[in-house]
PDB file of C-alpha atoms in Angstrom:
ATOM      1  CA  MET A   9     -89.290  22.922  62.365  1.00 45.00           C
ATOM      2  CA  SER A  10     -92.122  24.674  62.238  1.00 44.00           C
ATOM      3  CA  GLY A  11     -92.591  28.445  62.161  1.00 47.00           C
ATOM      4  CA  GLU A  12     -94.540  28.454  65.349  1.00 45.00           C
ATOM      5  CA  ALA A  13     -91.827  26.235  67.343  1.00 44.00           C
ATOM      6  CA  ALA A  14     -88.722  28.144  66.001  1.00 44.00           C
ATOM      7  CA  SER A  15     -90.202  31.182  67.384  1.00 43.00           C
ATOM      8  CA  SER A  16     -90.665  29.699  70.669  1.00 42.00           C
ATOM      9  CA  PHE A  17     -86.801  28.546  70.549  1.00 47.00           C
ATOM     10  CA  THR A  18     -85.722  31.871  69.463  1.00 45.00           C
ATOM     11  CA  THR A  19     -86.602  33.667  72.492  1.00 49.00           C
ATOM     12  CA  GLU A  20     -86.655  31.042  74.964  1.00 49.00           C
ATOM     13  CA  SER A  21     -82.472  31.167  76.097  1.00 58.00           C
ATOM     14  CA  LEU A  22     -82.458  34.359  75.560  1.00 71.00           C
ATOM     15  CA  ASP A  23     -84.336  36.254  78.390  1.00 73.00           C
ATOM     16  CA  ASP A  24     -81.225  37.372  79.751  1.00 78.00           C
ATOM     17  CA  VAL A  25     -77.375  38.911  79.472  1.00 85.00           C
ATOM     18  CA  GLU A  26     -74.633  38.166  81.163  1.00 87.00           C
ATOM     19  CA  ASP A  27     -72.928  40.686  83.043  1.00 84.00           C
ATOM     20  CA  TYR A  28     -69.421  41.734  82.950  1.00 81.00           C
ATOM     21  CA  ILE A  29     -67.812  41.249  85.787  1.00 76.00           C
ATOM     22  CA  LEU A  30     -64.325  41.856  86.643  1.00 61.00           C
ATOM     23  CA  GLU A  31     -63.773  37.604  87.231  1.00 55.00           C
ATOM     24  CA  ASN A  32     -63.695  38.506  83.518  1.00 50.00           C
ATOM     25  CA  GLU A  33     -60.176  40.121  83.345  1.00 52.00           C
ATOM     26  CA  GLY A  34     -57.200  38.502  83.204  1.00 49.00           C
ATOM     27  CA  GLN A  35     -53.724  39.461  85.923  1.00 45.00           C
ATOM     28  CA  GLY A  36     -53.387  43.001  84.166  1.00 51.00           C
ATOM     29  CA  SER A  37     -54.147  42.399  80.993  1.00 54.00           C
ATOM     30  CA  VAL A  38     -56.256  45.610  80.672  1.00 57.00           C
ATOM     31  CA  GLN A  39     -55.888  49.116  82.738  1.00 78.00           C
ATOM     32  CA  TRP A  40     -58.485  49.500  85.615  1.00 77.00           C
ATOM     33  CA  ASP A  41     -59.759  53.130  83.271  1.00 75.00           C
ATOM     34  CA  THR A  42     -60.367  50.862  79.925  1.00 81.00           C
ATOM     35  CA  PHE A  43     -62.055  48.426  82.932  1.00 85.00           C
ATOM     36  CA  SER A  44     -64.534  51.038  84.214  1.00 89.00           C
ATOM     37  CA  HIS A  45     -65.397  52.382  80.704  1.00 92.00           C
ATOM     38  CA  VAL A  46     -65.712  48.909  78.780  1.00 94.00           C
ATOM     39  CA  LEU A  47     -68.141  48.055  82.379  1.00 94.00           C
ATOM     40  CA  ASP A  48     -70.159  50.656  82.562  1.00 96.00           C
ATOM     41  CA  PHE A  49     -70.997  50.127  78.930  1.00 97.00           C
ATOM     42  CA  MET A  50     -71.556  46.585  79.381  1.00 97.00           C
ATOM     43  CA  GLN A  51     -73.845  47.721  82.622  1.00 96.00           C
ATOM     44  CA  ASN A  52     -75.887  49.911  80.263  1.00 98.00           C
ATOM     45  CA  GLY A  53     -76.218  48.207  77.707  1.00 98.00           C
ATOM     46  CA  ASN A  54     -77.835  44.950  79.773  1.00 97.00           C
ATOM     47  CA  GLU A  55     -79.873  47.321  81.536  1.00 97.00           C
ATOM     48  CA  ALA A  56     -81.131  48.623  78.263  1.00 97.00           C
ATOM     49  CA  PHE A  57     -81.248  44.651  76.857  1.00 97.00           C
ATOM     50  CA  ARG A  58     -83.703  44.017  80.428  1.00 96.00           C
ATOM     51  CA  ALA A  59     -86.122  47.276  79.399  1.00 96.00           C
ATOM     52  CA  ASN A  60     -86.273  46.010  75.809  1.00 94.00           C
ATOM     53  CA  ARG A  61     -84.578  48.720  74.582  1.00 95.00           C
ATOM     54  CA  PHE A  62     -82.583  46.680  72.551  1.00 95.00           C
ATOM     55  CA  GLU A  63     -80.985  49.169  69.943  1.00 94.00           C
ATOM     56  CA  GLU A  64     -79.676  51.035  72.926  1.00 97.00           C
ATOM     57  CA  ALA A  65     -77.675  47.380  74.165  1.00 97.00           C
ATOM     58  CA  ILE A  66     -76.576  47.094  71.063  1.00 97.00           C
ATOM     59  CA  ASN A  67     -74.648  50.238  70.843  1.00 97.00           C
ATOM     60  CA  CYS A  68     -73.588  50.142  74.338  1.00 98.00           C
ATOM     61  CA  TYR A  69     -71.979  46.213  73.946  1.00 98.00           C
ATOM     62  CA  SER A  70     -70.321  47.914  70.576  1.00 98.00           C
ATOM     63  CA  ARG A  71     -68.760  50.890  72.384  1.00 98.00           C
ATOM     64  CA  ALA A  72     -66.978  48.227  74.952  1.00 97.00           C
ATOM     65  CA  ASN A  73     -65.974  46.199  72.129  1.00 97.00           C
ATOM     66  CA  ASN A  74     -64.362  48.481  70.722  1.00 96.00           C
ATOM     67  CA  ILE A  75     -62.281  48.956  73.560  1.00 94.00           C
ATOM     68  CA  LYS A  76     -61.982  45.379  74.268  1.00 93.00           C
ATOM     69  CA  PRO A  77     -62.401  43.501  71.401  1.00 94.00           C
ATOM     70  CA  GLY A  78     -63.292  40.047  71.358  1.00 93.00           C
ATOM     71  CA  ASP A  79     -64.335  39.367  74.561  1.00 95.00           C
ATOM     72  CA  HIS A  80     -67.014  36.839  75.201  1.00 95.00           C
ATOM     73  CA  VAL A  81     -68.960  38.035  76.726  1.00 96.00           C
ATOM     74  CA  ILE A  82     -69.662  41.254  75.101  1.00 97.00           C
ATOM     75  CA  ILE A  83     -70.165  39.252  71.628  1.00 98.00           C
ATOM     76  CA  GLY A  84     -72.587  36.965  73.207  1.00 97.00           C
ATOM     77  CA  ASN A  85     -74.507  39.667  74.856  1.00 97.00           C
ATOM     78  CA  ARG A  86     -74.738  41.869  71.472  1.00 98.00           C
ATOM     79  CA  SER A  87     -75.949  38.546  69.925  1.00 98.00           C
ATOM     80  CA  ALA A  88     -78.467  38.509  71.986  1.00 97.00           C
ATOM     81  CA  ALA A  89     -79.904  41.727  71.008  1.00 98.00           C
ATOM     82  CA  TYR A  90     -79.479  41.766  67.776  1.00 97.00           C
ATOM     83  CA  ILE A  91     -81.809  38.179  68.110  1.00 97.00           C
ATOM     84  CA  ARG A  92     -84.079  39.817  70.721  1.00 96.00           C
ATOM     85  CA  ILE A  93     -84.743  43.021  68.437  1.00 95.00           C
ATOM     86  CA  SER A  94     -84.595  40.653  65.148  1.00 95.00           C
ATOM     87  CA  HIS A  95     -87.195  38.757  66.341  1.00 94.00           C
ATOM     88  CA  TYR A  96     -89.148  41.705  67.963  1.00 90.00           C
ATOM     89  CA  LEU A  97     -89.573  42.976  64.347  1.00 89.00           C
ATOM     90  CA  LYS A  98     -90.330  39.598  62.563  1.00 89.00           C
ATOM     91  CA  HIS A  99     -93.465  39.311  64.296  1.00 86.00           C
ATOM     92  CA  ARG A 100     -94.325  43.140  64.904  1.00 81.00           C
ATOM     93  CA  PRO A 101     -97.659  43.436  63.675  1.00 80.00           C
ATOM     94  CA  PRO A 102     -98.256  45.031  59.956  1.00 75.00           C
ATOM     95  CA  SER A 103    -100.883  47.886  61.284  1.00 73.00           C
ATOM     96  CA  THR A 104     -97.664  48.965  63.671  1.00 71.00           C
ATOM     97  CA  SER A 105     -95.526  49.719  60.149  1.00 66.00           C
ATOM     98  CA  GLU A 106     -98.537  52.029  59.325  1.00 64.00           C
ATOM     99  CA  TYR A 107     -98.162  54.429  62.166  1.00 66.00           C
ATOM    100  CA  ARG A 108     -94.620  53.474  63.002  1.00 67.00           C
ATOM    101  CA  PRO A 109     -92.416  52.869  60.350  1.00 62.00           C
ATOM    102  CA  LEU A 110     -88.937  50.845  60.652  1.00 65.00           C
ATOM    103  CA  ASN A 111     -85.983  53.563  60.472  1.00 67.00           C
ATOM    104  CA  GLY A 112     -83.239  51.165  60.941  1.00 73.00           C
ATOM    105  CA  LEU A 113     -82.142  47.790  59.819  1.00 79.00           C
ATOM    106  CA  ASP A 114     -84.491  45.289  59.405  1.00 87.00           C
ATOM    107  CA  PRO A 115     -85.174  42.036  60.611  1.00 92.00           C
ATOM    108  CA  THR A 116     -82.743  40.354  58.644  1.00 94.00           C
ATOM    109  CA  THR A 117     -79.453  41.916  58.591  1.00 95.00           C
ATOM    110  CA  HIS A 118     -80.069  42.235  62.314  1.00 95.00           C
ATOM    111  CA  ALA A 119     -79.884  38.723  62.899  1.00 97.00           C
ATOM    112  CA  GLU A 120     -77.433  38.357  59.997  1.00 97.00           C
ATOM    113  CA  LEU A 121     -75.351  40.573  62.304  1.00 97.00           C
ATOM    114  CA  ALA A 122     -76.033  38.542  65.518  1.00 98.00           C
ATOM    115  CA  LEU A 123     -74.933  35.388  63.642  1.00 98.00           C
ATOM    116  CA  LYS A 124     -71.540  36.527  62.593  1.00 98.00           C
ATOM    117  CA  ASP A 125     -71.117  37.819  66.551  1.00 98.00           C
ATOM    118  CA  ALA A 126     -72.365  34.318  67.485  1.00 97.00           C
ATOM    119  CA  GLU A 127     -70.032  32.691  65.263  1.00 98.00           C
ATOM    120  CA  LYS A 128     -67.317  34.702  66.365  1.00 98.00           C
ATOM    121  CA  LEU A 129     -68.342  33.432  70.320  1.00 97.00           C
ATOM    122  CA  ASN A 130     -67.926  30.111  69.254  1.00 96.00           C
ATOM    123  CA  ASN A 131     -64.522  30.244  67.925  1.00 96.00           C
ATOM    124  CA  LEU A 132     -63.469  32.060  71.065  1.00 95.00           C
ATOM    125  CA  GLN A 133     -65.321  29.302  73.317  1.00 92.00           C
ATOM    126  CA  SER A 134     -66.390  26.338  71.415  1.00 89.00           C
ATOM    127  CA  ASN A 135     -67.164  24.525  74.381  1.00 91.00           C
ATOM    128  CA  SER A 136     -69.751  26.921  75.064  1.00 89.00           C
ATOM    129  CA  VAL A 137     -73.530  25.916  74.463  1.00 92.00           C
ATOM    130  CA  LYS A 138     -74.308  29.363  75.106  1.00 93.00           C
ATOM    131  CA  SER A 139     -72.589  29.882  71.886  1.00 95.00           C
ATOM    132  CA  TYR A 140     -74.560  26.908  69.853  1.00 96.00           C
ATOM    133  CA  THR A 141     -77.798  28.888  71.121  1.00 95.00           C
ATOM    134  CA  LEU A 142     -76.873  32.105  69.724  1.00 97.00           C
ATOM    135  CA  LYS A 143     -75.944  30.683  67.044  1.00 97.00           C
ATOM    136  CA  ALA A 144     -79.007  28.563  66.553  1.00 97.00           C
ATOM    137  CA  ASN A 145     -81.449  31.605  67.098  1.00 97.00           C
ATOM    138  CA  ALA A 146     -80.479  33.794  64.268  1.00 98.00           C
ATOM    139  CA  LEU A 147     -80.304  31.109  61.725  1.00 98.00           C
ATOM    140  CA  ILE A 148     -83.563  29.875  62.970  1.00 97.00           C
ATOM    141  CA  LEU A 149     -84.908  33.900  62.662  1.00 97.00           C
ATOM    142  CA  LEU A 150     -82.970  33.661  59.208  1.00 98.00           C
ATOM    143  CA  GLU A 151     -85.125  30.354  58.328  1.00 97.00           C
ATOM    144  CA  LYS A 152     -82.325  27.847  57.615  1.00 98.00           C
ATOM    145  CA  TYR A 153     -83.926  25.417  60.011  1.00 98.00           C
ATOM    146  CA  GLU A 154     -81.432  22.821  58.263  1.00 98.00           C
ATOM    147  CA  ILE A 155     -78.364  24.351  59.403  1.00 98.00           C
ATOM    148  CA  ALA A 156     -80.007  25.358  63.017  1.00 98.00           C
ATOM    149  CA  ARG A 157     -81.184  21.597  63.443  1.00 97.00           C
ATOM    150  CA  ASP A 158     -77.315  20.607  62.868  1.00 97.00           C
ATOM    151  CA  VAL A 159     -75.719  23.292  65.237  1.00 96.00           C
ATOM    152  CA  ILE A 160     -78.296  22.548  68.467  1.00 94.00           C
ATOM    153  CA  LEU A 161     -77.197  19.279  67.979  1.00 94.00           C
ATOM    154  CA  SER A 162     -73.915  19.769  67.903  1.00 93.00           C
ATOM    155  CA  GLY A 163     -74.296  21.512  71.370  1.00 91.00           C
ATOM    156  CA  LEU A 164     -76.538  18.654  72.738  1.00 92.00           C
ATOM    157  CA  GLN A 165     -72.649  17.542  72.545  1.00 92.00           C
ATOM    158  CA  ILE A 166     -71.130  19.379  74.456  1.00 89.00           C
ATOM    159  CA  ASP A 167     -73.962  19.553  77.037  1.00 81.00           C
ATOM    160  CA  PRO A 168     -76.637  17.765  76.591  1.00 80.00           C
ATOM    161  CA  PHE A 169     -78.843  18.611  80.057  1.00 78.00           C
ATOM    162  CA  ARG A 170     -78.723  22.012  78.460  1.00 65.00           C
TER     163      ARG A 170
END
């Protein structure tokens, strides 16, 4: 897979994140006040993601995950945000770095964190094409193209039309 093809694959399926809704909750699994905090963090995270403020989105998703660990929507959205910020940093022109140096994590670290979340999501929902897409995107950013190809093929076994 060429770098150019990998680059277009990376952002193609990550244009938006999943909204967090009441249906994500099982009967009585979470108190209403806890759910409202998670919902607030998720809405703020999604708003930040859609405005390309990925660090802020990651922070919101992480805070939601602290309250409700292991939720597939939270983990999937955070993985997508890690992927998007990694992609942005990796493809940022060198001249930008001269005037605005990186203060946070580098693109590789973000991609590794995205991969961790994608693997968690895959363990939670192995029948979800999204988990395979996120994992493949993270692997592409880490330049592990052969493994990414295998992950994509595994995802196609679940739903060949996606």
